[in-house]
XYZ file of C-alpha atoms in Angstrom:
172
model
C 13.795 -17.660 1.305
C 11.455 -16.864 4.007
C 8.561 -18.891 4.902
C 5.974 -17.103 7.515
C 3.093 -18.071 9.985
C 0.664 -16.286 11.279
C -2.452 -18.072 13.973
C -3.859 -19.549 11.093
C -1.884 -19.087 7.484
C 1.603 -20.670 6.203
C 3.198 -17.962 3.686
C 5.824 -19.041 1.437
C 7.596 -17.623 -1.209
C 5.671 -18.618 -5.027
C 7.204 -20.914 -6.993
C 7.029 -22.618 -10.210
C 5.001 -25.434 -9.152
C 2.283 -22.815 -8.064
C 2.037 -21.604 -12.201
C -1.337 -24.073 -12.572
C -3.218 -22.874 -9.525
C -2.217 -19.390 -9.410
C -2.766 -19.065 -13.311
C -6.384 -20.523 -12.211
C -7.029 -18.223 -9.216
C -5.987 -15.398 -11.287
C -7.844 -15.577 -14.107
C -11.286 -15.668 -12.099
C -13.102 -12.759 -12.949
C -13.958 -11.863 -9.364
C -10.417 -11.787 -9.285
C -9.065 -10.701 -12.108
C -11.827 -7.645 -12.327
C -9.189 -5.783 -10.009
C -5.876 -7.265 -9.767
C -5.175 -7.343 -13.545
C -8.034 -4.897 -14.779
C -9.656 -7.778 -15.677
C -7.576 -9.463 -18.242
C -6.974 -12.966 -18.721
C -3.597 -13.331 -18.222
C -1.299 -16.355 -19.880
C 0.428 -18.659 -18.047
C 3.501 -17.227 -19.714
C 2.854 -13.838 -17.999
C 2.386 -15.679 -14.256
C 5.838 -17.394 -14.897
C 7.217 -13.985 -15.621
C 5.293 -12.889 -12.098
C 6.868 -15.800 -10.131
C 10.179 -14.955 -11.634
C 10.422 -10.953 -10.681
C 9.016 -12.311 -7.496
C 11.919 -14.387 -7.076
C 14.548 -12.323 -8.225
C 12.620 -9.436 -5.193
C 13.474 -12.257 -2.943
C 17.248 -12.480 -4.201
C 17.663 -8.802 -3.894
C 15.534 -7.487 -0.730
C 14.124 -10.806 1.330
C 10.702 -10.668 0.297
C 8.244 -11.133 -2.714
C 5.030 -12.291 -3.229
C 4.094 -15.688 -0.585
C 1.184 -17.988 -1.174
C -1.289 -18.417 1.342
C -2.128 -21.883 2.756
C -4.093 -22.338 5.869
C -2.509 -24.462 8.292
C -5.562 -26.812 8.235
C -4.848 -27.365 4.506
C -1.336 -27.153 3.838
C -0.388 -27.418 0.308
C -3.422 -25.595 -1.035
C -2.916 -22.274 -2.298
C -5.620 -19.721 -1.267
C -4.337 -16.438 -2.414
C -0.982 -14.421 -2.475
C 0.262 -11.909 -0.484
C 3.567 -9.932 -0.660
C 6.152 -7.090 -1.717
C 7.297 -5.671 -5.048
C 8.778 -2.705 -6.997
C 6.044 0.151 -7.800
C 6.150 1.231 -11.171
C 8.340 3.734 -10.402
C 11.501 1.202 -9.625
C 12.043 2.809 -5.993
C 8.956 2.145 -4.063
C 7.525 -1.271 -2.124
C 4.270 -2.181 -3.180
C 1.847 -4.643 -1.304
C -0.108 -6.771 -3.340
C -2.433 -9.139 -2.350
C -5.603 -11.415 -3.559
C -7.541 -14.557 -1.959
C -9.988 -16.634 -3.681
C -13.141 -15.349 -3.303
C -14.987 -17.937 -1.200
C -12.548 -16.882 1.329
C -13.722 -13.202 1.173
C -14.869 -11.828 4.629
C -12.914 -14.549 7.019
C -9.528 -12.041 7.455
C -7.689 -14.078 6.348
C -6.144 -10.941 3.666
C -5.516 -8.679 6.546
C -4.036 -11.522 8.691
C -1.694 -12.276 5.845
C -0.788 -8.365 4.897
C -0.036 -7.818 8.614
C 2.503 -10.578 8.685
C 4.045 -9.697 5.610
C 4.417 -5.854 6.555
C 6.094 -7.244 9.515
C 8.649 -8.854 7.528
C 9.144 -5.908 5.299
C 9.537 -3.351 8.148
C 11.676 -6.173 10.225
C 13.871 -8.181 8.385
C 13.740 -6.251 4.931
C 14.490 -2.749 6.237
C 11.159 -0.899 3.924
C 11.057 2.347 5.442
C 8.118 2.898 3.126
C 5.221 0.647 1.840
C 2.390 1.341 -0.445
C -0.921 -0.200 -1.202
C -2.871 0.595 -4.666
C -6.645 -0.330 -5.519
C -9.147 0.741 -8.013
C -11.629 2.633 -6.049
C -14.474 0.591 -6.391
C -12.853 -2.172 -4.904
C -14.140 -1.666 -1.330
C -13.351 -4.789 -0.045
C -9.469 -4.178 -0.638
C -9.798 -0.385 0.428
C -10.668 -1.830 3.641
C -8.387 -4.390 4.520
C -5.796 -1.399 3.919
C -7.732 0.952 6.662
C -7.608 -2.608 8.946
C -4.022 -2.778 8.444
C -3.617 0.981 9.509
C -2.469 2.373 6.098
C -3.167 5.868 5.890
C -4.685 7.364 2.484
C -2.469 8.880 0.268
C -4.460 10.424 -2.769
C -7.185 9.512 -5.249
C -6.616 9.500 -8.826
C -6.692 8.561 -12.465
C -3.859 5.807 -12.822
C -3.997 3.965 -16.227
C -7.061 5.306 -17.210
C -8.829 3.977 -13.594
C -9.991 5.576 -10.542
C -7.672 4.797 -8.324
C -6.892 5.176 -4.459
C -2.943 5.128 -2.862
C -2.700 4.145 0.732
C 1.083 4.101 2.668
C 2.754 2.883 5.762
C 5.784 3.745 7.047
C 7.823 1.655 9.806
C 7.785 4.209 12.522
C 3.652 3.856 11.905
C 3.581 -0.210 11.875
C 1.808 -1.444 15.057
C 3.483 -4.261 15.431
């Protein structure tokens, strides 16, 4: 599987020796308030995330990647990566960092990296981003990344905002 660098960020593929600190990181409720609509999630439902994760990898190349700074290697930070959308056809990018690393770019440094891989060596023609609508912060890393707004609407009951890329549009 892959493993990716960036100027300042390691990103490699989750794994099952990740379940403790990503089971921590994504229960916080700064996190959790958006990327699970805040529920506490079980550990039995991150090993279920690390394995579709891992089968992604298997079957297109990518998946969700931790985060680890170079300066700190070994630390997980946050998660960035690829999926199936609900609907079973389209690439979704998902990503989340712990919240005293909100602000440094480190989200939009990771996201551009792993768009590169998708467009690159994956072959996406096609990637979406999804975010409740109050979550500004994510709204604009994907207007930093150069995602283009797709529609507003209700999705499972929340206000929610669709953003795409295609490869043709990918800067880099």
């Amino acid at each position: 599987m892959p493993v990716l660098q960036t100027k300042r960020l390691t990103l490699r593929p989750l794994a099952d020796a990740d379940l403790p600190a990503l089971h921590q990181f994504w229960t916080q409720p700064d996190v959790r308030r958006y990327l699970w609509d805040n529920e506490i999630i079980s550990i039995a439902r991150v090993s279920e995330i690390v394995a579709s994760s891992t089968a992604f990898f298997d079957a297109c190349n990518s998946g969700f990647f931790a985060i680890e700074h170079q300066d700190n290697p070994g630390v997980l930070m946050g998660f960035c990566g690829h999926r199936r959308f609900e609907d079973g056809e389209t690439v979704e990018l998902l990503y989340g960092i712990l919240p005293e690393h909100w602000g440094e770019g480190l989200v939009t440094e990771a996201a551009t990296e792993v768009l590169r891989h998708g467009f690159a060596d994956c072959g996406f023609d096609r990637v979406i981003a999804v975010t409740d609508t109050p979550n500004q912060r994510s709204v604009n890393v994907m207007q930093r990344l150069g995602m283009v707004f797709l529609r507003r609407c209700e999705w499972h009951g929340l206000d929610t905002v669709f953003y795409e890329m295609e490869r043709d549009d990918f800067p880099g």
